[in-house]
Structures are given as structure tokens and as C-alpha cells.
PDB file of C-alpha atoms in Angstrom:
ATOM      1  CA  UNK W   1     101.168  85.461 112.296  1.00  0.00           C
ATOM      2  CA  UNK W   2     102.496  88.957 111.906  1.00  0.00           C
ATOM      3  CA  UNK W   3     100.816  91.578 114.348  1.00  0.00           C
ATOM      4  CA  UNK W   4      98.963  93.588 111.662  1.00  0.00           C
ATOM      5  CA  UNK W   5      97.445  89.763 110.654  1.00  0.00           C
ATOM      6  CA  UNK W   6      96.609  89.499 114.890  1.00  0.00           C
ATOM      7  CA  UNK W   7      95.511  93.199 115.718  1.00  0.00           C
ATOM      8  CA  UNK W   8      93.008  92.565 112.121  1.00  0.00           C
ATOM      9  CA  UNK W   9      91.421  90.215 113.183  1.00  0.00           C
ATOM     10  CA  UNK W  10      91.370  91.504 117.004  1.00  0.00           C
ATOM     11  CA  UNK W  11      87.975  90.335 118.720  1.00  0.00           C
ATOM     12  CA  UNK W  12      85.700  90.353 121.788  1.00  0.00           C
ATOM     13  CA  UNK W  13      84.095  88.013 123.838  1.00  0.00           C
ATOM     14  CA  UNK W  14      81.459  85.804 122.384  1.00  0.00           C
ATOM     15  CA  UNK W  15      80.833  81.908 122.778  1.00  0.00           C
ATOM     16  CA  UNK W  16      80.773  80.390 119.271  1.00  0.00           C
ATOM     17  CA  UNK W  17      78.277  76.906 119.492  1.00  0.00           C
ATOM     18  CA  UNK W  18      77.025  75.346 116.111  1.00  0.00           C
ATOM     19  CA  UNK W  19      78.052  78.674 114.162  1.00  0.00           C
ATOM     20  CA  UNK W  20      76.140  80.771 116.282  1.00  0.00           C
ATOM     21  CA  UNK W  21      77.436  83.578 118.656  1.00  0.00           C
ATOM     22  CA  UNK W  22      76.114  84.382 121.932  1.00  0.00           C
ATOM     23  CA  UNK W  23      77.063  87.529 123.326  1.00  0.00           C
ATOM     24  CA  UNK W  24      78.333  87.693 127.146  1.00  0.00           C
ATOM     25  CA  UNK W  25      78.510  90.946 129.223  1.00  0.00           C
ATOM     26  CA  UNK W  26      81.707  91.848 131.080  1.00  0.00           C
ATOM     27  CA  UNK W  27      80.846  89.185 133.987  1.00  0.00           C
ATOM     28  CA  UNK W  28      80.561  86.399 131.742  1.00  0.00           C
ATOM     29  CA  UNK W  29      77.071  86.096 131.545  1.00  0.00           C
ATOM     30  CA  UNK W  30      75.046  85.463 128.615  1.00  0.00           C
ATOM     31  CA  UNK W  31      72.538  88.609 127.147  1.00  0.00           C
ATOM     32  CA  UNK W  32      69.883  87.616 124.849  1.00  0.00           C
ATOM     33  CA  UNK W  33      70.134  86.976 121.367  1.00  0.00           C
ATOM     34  CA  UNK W  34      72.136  89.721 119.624  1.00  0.00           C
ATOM     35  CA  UNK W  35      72.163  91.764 122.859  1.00  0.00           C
ATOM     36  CA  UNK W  36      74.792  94.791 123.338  1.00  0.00           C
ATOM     37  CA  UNK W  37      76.200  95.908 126.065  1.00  0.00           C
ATOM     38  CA  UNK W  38      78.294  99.375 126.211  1.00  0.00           C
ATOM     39  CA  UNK W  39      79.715 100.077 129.746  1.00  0.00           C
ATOM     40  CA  UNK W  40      80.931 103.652 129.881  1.00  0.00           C
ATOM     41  CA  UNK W  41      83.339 104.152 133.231  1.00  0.00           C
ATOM     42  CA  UNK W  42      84.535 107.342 131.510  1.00  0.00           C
ATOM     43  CA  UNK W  43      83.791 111.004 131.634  1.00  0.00           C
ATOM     44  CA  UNK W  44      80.076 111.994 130.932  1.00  0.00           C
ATOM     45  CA  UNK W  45      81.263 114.380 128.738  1.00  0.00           C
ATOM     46  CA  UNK W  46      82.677 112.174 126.029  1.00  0.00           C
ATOM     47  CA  UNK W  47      86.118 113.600 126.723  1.00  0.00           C
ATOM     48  CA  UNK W  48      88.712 110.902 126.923  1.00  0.00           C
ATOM     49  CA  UNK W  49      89.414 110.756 130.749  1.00  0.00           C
ATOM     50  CA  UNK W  50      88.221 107.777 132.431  1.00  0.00           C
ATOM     51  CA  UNK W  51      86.421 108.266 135.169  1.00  0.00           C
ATOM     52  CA  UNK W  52      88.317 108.922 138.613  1.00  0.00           C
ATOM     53  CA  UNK W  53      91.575 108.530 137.369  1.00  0.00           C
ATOM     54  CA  UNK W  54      91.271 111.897 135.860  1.00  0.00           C
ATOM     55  CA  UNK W  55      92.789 112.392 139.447  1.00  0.00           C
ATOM     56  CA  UNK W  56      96.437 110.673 138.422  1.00  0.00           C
ATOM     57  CA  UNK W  57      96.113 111.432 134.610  1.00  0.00           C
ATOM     58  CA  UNK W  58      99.039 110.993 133.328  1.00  0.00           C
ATOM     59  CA  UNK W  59     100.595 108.884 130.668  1.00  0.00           C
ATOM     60  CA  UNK W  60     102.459 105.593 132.055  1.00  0.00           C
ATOM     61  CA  UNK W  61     106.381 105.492 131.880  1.00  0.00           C
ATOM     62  CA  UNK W  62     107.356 102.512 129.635  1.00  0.00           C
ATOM     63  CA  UNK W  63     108.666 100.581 133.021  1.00  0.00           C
ATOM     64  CA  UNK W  64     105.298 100.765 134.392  1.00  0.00           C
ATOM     65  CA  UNK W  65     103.803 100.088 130.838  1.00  0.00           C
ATOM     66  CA  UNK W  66     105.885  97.018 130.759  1.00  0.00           C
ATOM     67  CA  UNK W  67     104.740  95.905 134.315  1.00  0.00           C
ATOM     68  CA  UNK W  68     101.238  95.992 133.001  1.00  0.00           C
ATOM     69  CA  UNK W  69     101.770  93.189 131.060  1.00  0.00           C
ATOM     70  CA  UNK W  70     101.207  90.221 132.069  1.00  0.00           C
ATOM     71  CA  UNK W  71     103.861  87.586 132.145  1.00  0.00           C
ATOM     72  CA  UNK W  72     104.313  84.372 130.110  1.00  0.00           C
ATOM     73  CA  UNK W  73     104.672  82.239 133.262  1.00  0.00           C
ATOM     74  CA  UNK W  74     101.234  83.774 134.415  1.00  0.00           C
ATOM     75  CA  UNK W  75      99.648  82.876 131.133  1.00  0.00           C
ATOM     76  CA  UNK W  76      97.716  79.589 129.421  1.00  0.00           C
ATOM     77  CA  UNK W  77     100.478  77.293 127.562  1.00  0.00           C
ATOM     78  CA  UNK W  78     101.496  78.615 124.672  1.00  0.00           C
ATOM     79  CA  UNK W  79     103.389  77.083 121.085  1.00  0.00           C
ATOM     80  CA  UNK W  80     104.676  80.457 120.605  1.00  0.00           C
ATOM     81  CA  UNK W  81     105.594  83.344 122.811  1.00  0.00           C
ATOM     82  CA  UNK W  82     107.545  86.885 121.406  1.00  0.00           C
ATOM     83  CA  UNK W  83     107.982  89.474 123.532  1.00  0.00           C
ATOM     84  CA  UNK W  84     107.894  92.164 124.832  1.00  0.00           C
ATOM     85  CA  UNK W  85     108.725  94.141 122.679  1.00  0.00           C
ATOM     86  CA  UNK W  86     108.311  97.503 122.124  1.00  0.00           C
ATOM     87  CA  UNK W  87     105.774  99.181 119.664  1.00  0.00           C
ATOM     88  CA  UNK W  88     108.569 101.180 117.748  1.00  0.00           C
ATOM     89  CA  UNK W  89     110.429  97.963 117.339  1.00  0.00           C
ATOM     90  CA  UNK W  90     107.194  96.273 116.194  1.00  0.00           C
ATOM     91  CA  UNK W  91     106.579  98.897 113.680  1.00  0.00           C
ATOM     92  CA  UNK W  92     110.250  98.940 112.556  1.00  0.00           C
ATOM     93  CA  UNK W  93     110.119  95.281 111.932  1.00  0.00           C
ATOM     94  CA  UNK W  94     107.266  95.112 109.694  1.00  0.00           C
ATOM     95  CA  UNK W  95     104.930  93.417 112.538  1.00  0.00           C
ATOM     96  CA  UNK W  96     101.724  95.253 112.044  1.00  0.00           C
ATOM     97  CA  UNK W  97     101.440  94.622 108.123  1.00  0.00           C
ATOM     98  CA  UNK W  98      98.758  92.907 106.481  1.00  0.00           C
ATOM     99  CA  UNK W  99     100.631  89.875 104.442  1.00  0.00           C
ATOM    100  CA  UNK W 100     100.435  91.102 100.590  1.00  0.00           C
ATOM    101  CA  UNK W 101      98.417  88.524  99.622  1.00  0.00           C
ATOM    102  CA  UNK W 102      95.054  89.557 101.475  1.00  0.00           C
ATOM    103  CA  UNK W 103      92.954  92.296 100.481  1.00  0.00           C
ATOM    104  CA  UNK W 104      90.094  93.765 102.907  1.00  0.00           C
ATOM    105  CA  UNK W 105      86.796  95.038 101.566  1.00  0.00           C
ATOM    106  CA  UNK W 106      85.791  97.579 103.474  1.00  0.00           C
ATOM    107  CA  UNK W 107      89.141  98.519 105.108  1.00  0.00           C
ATOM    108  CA  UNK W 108      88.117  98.726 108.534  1.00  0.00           C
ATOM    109  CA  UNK W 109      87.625  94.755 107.858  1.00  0.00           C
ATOM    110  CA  UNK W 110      91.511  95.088 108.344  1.00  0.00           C
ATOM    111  CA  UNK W 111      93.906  97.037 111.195  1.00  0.00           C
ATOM    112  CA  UNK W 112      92.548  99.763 112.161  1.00  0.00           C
ATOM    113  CA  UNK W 113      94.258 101.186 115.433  1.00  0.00           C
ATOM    114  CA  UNK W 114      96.201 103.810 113.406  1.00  0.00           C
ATOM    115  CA  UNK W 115      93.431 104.947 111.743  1.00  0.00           C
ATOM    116  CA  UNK W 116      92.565 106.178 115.728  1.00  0.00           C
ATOM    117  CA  UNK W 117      95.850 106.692 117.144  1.00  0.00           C
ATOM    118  CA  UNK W 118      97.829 107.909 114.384  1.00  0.00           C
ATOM    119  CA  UNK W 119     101.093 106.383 113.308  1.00  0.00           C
ATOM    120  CA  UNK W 120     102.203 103.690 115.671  1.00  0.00           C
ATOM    121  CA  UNK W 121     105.733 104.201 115.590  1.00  0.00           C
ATOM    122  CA  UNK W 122     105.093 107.697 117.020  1.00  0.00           C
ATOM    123  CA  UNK W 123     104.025 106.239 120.211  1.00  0.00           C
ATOM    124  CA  UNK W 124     105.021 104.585 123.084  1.00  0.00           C
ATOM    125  CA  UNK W 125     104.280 101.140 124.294  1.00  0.00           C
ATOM    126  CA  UNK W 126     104.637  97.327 124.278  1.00  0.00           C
ATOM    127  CA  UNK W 127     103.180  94.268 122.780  1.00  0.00           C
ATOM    128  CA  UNK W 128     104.044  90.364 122.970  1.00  0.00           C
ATOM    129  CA  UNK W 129     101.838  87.853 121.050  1.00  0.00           C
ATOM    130  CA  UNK W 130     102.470  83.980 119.978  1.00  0.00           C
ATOM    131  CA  UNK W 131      99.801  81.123 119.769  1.00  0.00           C
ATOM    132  CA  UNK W 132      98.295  78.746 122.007  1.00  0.00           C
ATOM    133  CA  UNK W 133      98.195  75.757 122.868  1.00  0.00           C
ATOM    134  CA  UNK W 134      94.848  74.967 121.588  1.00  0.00           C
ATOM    135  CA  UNK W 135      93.428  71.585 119.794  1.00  0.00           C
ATOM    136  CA  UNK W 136      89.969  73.407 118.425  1.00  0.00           C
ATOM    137  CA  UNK W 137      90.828  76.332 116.799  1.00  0.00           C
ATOM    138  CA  UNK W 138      93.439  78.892 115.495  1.00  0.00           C
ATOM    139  CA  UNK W 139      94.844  79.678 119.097  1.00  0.00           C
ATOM    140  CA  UNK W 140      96.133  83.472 117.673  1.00  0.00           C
ATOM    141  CA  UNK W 141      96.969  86.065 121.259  1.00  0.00           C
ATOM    142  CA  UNK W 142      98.087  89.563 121.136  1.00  0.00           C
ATOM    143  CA  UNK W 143      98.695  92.186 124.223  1.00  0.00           C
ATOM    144  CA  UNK W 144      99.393  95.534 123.426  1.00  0.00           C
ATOM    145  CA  UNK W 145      99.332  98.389 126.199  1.00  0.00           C
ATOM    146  CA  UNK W 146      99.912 102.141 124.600  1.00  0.00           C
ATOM    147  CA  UNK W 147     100.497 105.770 125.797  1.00  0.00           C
ATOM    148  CA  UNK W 148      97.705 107.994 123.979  1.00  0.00           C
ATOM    149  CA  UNK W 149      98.548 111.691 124.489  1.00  0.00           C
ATOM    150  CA  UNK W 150      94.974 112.584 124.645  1.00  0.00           C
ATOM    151  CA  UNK W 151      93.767 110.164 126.465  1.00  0.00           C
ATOM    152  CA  UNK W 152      91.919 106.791 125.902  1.00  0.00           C
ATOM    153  CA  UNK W 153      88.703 107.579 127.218  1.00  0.00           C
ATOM    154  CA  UNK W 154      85.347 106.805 126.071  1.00  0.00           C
ATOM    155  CA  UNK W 155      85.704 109.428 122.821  1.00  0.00           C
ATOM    156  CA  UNK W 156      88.601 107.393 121.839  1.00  0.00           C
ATOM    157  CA  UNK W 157      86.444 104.021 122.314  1.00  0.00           C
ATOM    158  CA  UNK W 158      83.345 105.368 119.992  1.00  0.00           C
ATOM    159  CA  UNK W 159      85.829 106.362 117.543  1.00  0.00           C
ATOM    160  CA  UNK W 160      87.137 102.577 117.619  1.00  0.00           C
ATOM    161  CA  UNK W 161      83.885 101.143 117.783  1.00  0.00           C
ATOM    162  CA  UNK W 162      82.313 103.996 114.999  1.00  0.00           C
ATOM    163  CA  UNK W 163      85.573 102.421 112.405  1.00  0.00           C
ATOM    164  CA  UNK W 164      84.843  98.933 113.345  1.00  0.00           C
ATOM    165  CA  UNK W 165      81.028  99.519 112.932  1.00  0.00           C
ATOM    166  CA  UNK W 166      82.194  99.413 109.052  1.00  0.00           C
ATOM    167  CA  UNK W 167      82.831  95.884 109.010  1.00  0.00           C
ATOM    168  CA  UNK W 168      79.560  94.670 110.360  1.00  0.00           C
ATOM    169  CA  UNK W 169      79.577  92.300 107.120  1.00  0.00           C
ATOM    170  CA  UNK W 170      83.147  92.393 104.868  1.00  0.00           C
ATOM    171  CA  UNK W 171      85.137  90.420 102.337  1.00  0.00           C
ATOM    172  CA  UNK W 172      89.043  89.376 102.701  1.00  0.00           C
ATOM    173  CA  UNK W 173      90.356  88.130  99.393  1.00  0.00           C
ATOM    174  CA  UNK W 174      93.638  85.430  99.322  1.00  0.00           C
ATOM    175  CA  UNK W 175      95.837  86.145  96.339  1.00  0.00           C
ATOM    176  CA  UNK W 176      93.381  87.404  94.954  1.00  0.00           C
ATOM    177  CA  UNK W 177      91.756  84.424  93.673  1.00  0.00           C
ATOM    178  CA  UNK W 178      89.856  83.506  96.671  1.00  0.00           C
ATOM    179  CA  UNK W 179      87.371  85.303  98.692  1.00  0.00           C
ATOM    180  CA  UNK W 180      85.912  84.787 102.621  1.00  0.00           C
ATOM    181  CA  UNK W 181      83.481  86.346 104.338  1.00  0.00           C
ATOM    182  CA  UNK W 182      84.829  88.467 107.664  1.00  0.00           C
ATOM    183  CA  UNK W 183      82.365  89.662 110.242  1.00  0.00           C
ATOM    184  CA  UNK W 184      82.519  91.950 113.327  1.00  0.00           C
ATOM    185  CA  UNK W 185      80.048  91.770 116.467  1.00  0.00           C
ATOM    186  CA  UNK W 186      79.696  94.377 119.309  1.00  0.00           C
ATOM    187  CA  UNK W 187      79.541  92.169 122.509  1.00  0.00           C
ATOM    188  CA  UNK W 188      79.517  93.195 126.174  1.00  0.00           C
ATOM    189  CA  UNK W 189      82.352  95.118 127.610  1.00  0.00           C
ATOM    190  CA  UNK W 190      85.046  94.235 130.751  1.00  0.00           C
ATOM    191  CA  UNK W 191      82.862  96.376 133.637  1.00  0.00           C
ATOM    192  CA  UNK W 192      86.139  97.822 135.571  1.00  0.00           C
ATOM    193  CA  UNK W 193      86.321 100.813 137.860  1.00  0.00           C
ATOM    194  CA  UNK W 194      88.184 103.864 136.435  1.00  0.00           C
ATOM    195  CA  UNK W 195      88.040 102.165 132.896  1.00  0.00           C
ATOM    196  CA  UNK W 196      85.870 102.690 129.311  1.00  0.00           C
ATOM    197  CA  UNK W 197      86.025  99.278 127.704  1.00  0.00           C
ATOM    198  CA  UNK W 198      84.687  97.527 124.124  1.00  0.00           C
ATOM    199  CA  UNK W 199      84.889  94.611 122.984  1.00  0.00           C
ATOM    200  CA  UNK W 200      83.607  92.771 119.731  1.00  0.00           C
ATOM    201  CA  UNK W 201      84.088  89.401 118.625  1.00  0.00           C
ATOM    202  CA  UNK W 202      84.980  89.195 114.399  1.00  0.00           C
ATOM    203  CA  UNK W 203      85.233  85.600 112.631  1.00  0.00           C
ATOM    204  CA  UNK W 204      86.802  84.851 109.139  1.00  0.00           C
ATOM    205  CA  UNK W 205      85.783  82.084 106.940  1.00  0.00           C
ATOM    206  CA  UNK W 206      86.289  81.009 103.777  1.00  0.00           C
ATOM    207  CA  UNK W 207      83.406  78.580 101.655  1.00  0.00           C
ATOM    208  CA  UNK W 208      85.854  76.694  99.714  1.00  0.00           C
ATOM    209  CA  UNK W 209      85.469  72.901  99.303  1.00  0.00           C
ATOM    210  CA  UNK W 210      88.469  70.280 100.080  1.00  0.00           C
ATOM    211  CA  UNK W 211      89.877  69.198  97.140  1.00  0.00           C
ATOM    212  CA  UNK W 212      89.312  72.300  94.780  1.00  0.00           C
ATOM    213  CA  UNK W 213      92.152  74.750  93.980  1.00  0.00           C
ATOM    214  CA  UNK W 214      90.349  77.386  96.275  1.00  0.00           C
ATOM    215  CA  UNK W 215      90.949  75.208  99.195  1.00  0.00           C
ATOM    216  CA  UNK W 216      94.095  74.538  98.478  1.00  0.00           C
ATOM    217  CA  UNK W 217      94.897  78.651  97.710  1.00  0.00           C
ATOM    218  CA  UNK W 218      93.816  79.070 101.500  1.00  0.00           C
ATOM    219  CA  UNK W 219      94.794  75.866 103.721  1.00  0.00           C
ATOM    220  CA  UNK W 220      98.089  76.478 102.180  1.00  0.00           C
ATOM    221  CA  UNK W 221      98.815  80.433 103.343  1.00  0.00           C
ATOM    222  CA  UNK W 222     101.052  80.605 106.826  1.00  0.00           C
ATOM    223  CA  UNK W 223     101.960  83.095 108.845  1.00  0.00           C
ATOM    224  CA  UNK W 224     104.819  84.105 110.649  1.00  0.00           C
ATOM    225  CA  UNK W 225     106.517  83.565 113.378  1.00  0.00           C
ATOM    226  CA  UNK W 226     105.548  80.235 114.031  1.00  0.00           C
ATOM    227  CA  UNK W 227     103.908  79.074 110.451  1.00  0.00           C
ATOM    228  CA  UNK W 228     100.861  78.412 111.425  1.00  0.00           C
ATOM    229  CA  UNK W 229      97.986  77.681 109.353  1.00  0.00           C
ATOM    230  CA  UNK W 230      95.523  81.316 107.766  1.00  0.00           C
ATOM    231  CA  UNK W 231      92.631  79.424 109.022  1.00  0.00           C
ATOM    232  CA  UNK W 232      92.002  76.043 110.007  1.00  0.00           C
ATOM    233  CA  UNK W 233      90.956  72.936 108.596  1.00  0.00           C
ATOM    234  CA  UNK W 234      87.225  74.238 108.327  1.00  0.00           C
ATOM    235  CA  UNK W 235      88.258  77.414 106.751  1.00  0.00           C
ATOM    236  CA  UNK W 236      87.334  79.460 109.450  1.00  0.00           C
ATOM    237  CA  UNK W 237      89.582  81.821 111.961  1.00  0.00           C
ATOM    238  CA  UNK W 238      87.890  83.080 115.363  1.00  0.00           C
ATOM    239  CA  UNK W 239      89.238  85.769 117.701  1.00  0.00           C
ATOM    240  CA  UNK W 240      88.369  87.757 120.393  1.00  0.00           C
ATOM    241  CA  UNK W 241      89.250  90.955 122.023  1.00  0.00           C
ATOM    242  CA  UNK W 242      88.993  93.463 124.643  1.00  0.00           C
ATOM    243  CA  UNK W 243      89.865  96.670 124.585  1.00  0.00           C
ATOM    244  CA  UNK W 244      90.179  99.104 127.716  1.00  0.00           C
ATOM    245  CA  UNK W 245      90.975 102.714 127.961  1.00  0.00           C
ATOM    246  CA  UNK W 246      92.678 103.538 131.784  1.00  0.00           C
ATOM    247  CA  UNK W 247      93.344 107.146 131.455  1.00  0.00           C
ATOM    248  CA  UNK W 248      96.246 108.072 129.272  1.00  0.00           C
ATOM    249  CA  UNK W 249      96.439 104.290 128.523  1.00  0.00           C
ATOM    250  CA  UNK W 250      94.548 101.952 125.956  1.00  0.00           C
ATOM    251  CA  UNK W 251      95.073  98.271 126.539  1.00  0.00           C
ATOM    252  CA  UNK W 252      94.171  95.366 123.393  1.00  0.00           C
ATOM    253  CA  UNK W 253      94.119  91.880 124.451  1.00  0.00           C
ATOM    254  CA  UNK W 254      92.929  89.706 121.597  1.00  0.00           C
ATOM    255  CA  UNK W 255      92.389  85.655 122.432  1.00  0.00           C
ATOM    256  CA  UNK W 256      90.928  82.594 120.583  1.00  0.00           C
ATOM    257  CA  UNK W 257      89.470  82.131 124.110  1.00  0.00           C
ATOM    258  CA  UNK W 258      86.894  83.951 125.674  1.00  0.00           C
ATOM    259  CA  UNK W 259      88.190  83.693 129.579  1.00  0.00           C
ATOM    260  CA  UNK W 260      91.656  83.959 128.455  1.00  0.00           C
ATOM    261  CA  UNK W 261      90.538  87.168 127.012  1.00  0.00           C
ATOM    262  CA  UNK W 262      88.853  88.615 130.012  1.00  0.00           C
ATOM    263  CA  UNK W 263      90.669  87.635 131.962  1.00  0.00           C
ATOM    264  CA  UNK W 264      94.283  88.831 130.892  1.00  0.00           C
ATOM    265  CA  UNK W 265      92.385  92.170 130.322  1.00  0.00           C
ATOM    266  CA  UNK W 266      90.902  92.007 132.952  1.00  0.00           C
ATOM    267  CA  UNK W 267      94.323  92.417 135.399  1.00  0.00           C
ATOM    268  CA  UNK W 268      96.241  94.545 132.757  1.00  0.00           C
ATOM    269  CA  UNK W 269      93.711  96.997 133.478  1.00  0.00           C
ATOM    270  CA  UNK W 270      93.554  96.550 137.049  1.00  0.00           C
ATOM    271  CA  UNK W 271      97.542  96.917 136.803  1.00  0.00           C
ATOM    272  CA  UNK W 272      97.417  99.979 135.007  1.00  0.00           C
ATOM    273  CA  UNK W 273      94.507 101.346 137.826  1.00  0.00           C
ATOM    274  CA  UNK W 274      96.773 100.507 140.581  1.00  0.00           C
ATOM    275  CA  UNK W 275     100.024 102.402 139.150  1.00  0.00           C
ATOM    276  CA  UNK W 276      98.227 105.570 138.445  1.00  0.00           C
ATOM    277  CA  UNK W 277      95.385 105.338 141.599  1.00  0.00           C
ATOM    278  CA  UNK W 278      97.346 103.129 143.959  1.00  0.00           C
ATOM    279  CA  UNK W 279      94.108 101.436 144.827  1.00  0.00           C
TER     280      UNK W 279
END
């Protein structure tokens, strides 16, 4: 998995049963059938402050980024752990590129936070990511916490959630030779004081059938670091993610699991509140 592969196919929270996806607001509970939920904590006047802690906004240090993050010992068992790291290191080793052999249709099927923030390697920040230890399903994690200059309040969110909008219904082509169908839902957002959240859930899947060339083409593509499989063995990869703005700071946790999503995001945000509030 390379972190461009992991921050594409960043998700939100959702509960996939039988193929179909039930969307949960940010205390876990269910909302009806194709229900949205949009919490905005941030400035009424669409600037990108976040609420009160337009009172201590300021960007975080990279110590106090780093203490954000939350540690592998406080984390679910994983196969694979890397990091932290920082984001200029990331970007200088190639970890945010889509693999050559995948092609998006539209783009914002594909990574998309530097088509909001700019050129990663300008800023500052940390990320660690791996895979889990997970027996259903692709087990994929990334955390990334960020300085944004101008602040990650809720303009910065629509302008995440306007990109991502554009891949309501996309394509992602393998080699060229073999095409899946990638979707993106809007699902209910982490409710947190002092913060502007989103989060959106976004499945891959390919049609092919075992035994024909196409299925080979795709069970056979791995990804770095650990090898592990595009998809697994029903074609299909599932993520979700969370993504909260704390004044000068936007936070991406993406998960194959719904709680493990929340709730990582859950405290990096509340660690992020506490260093620049105290409360």
C-alpha cells in the first residue's frame, strides 16, 4: 500500500451488510436510508476557524502535531505499522503516488488532498499507516495530522467534500486492461466541540470472474509495504474515513473499520482541542 493508494481510497463511516451501506451519524447511530448528516462546529461565516478555538488559533508545532497521534500500542493489532513519519519525508519518498498501473476516471475518484491544500511537501505534518489485523476484508489504516496556514475550518471541509462530490459514481482501470467501479458516500460526521468534521465512506470493486485473465490482472496487483493484495478475494476494497478540521489543523484517519475509525479520530481531535484550548 503506498499512501497516495491509502489517502485514494480514504473513507467514512458506513456499515457495509449484504452490499448495502447504512449511513451512521457521528454517535454511531444509524440515519435512514441514504441519510446525510453535515455537522458544522465551525465559524458561521464559512471562514476556516473552528468554532471557539478561534481563541488559541494557531498552527500546532510538529512536537505537539506528533503527540496528536495516536500510538501503536494504543491501537487495534496490526500486520503492518510505519511511522511516524513526517509529511515531507512521505512526499520525498514517493508515498502519496498512485501505483502506475491504475487510472481514475473522474480524478477526484483518486487523491485529492493537494488539490485542497496545495503541494504536500510544502507543509508540515505527520502520518503513519500499515494494515490490520483483519480476517474479512482489506484491513488498509492511514493517520495523517497537518498544519494548514489558513485554517481547516468548515470552508476548507466544503471544498473537500465539493472535490469528492465528483466521484459520486467513478471508474479505476488496472493496467489498463481491466476496469472497477469506485464509489464515494457522504455519511454522518464525528460531532466534536471546537471541530468541523466529514466523513464519507468510498468502496472499489472490480466484476471480474475467477478464472478469466481479468481476475487474474487484479487478484494479482500488490502494494507496498507489506504486499498485500489490490482488493480481496471478492474483488472488492472498503475504507473509511474521517476527516476533522481543529483550527489551524486538519486531521485524516482512514480505517477498514468503522469504530476504529471514529474512534482514533475521535481522540486525535480531542488531542489537538486540548493543546490549543487546554480543556
Amino acid at each position: 500500500m503506498t499512501v497516495g493508494w491509502a489517502v485514494a481510497l480514504v473513507v467514512g463511516t458506513a456499515v457495509i451488510t449484504m452490499g448495502s451501506v447504512r449511513a451512521i451519524d457521528g454517535s454511531g447511530e444509524a440515519l435512514g436510508p441514504g441519510a446525510q448528516q453535515t455537522i458544522d462546529a465551525g465559524s458561521r461565516d464559512g471562514g476556516r476557524n473552528a468554532g471557539s478555538v478561534k481563541s488559541a488559533d494557531r498552527p500546532l508545532n510538529m512536537i505537539e502535531m506528533r503527540n496528536v497521534l495516536v500510538s501503536r500500542e494504543d491501537q487495534p493489532p496490526t500486520q503492518v505499522f510505519r511511522g511516524p513519519i513526517t509529511l515531507k519525508q512521505g512526499m520525498g519518498e514517493g508515498l502519496f503516488d498512485v501505483p502506475p498501473w491504475l487510472a481514475y476516471d473522474p480524478a477526484a475518484c483518486g487523491p485529492y488532498l493537494s488539490d485542497v491544500l496545495g503541494p504536500l511537501a510544502d507543509l508540515d505534518g505527520w502520518v503513519q499507516f500499515g494494515s490490520r489485523v483483519e480476517q474479512h476484508h482489506n484491513n488498509d489504516f492511514l493517520q495523517l495530522v497537518v498544519a494548514v496556514p489558513d485554517g481547516a475550518g468548515q470552508r476548507l471541509i466544503n471544498e473537500i467534500r465539493g472535490l469528492l462530490n465528483g466521484c459520486a459514481s467513478g471508474t479505476v482501470t488496472a493496467d489498463g486492461k481491466v476496469t472497477g467501479r469506485v464509489t464515494t458516500i457522504e455519511q454522518g460526521a464525528l460531532k466534536e466541540p471546537d471541530a468541523v468534521s466529514y466523513a464519507f465512506t468510498r468502496k472499489t470493486s472490480f466484476d471480474a470472474k475467477p478464472g478469466t485473465q481479468e481476475y487474474e490482472i487484479v487478484a494479482g496487483k500488490r502494494l507496498p509495504p507489506d504486499n498485500r493484495p489490490l482488493v480481496n478475494a471478492e474483488l472488492y476494497h472498503l475504507t473509511q474515513t474521517n476527516i476533522v478540521g481543529v483550527g489551524r489543523t486538519l486531521i485524516v484517519v482512514a480505517e477498514a473499520n468503522l469504530l476504529t475509525s471514529n474512534e482514533i479520530a475521535r481522540k486525535m481531535s480531542r488531542a489537538a482541542r486540548t493543546t490549543l484550548v487546554g480543556r
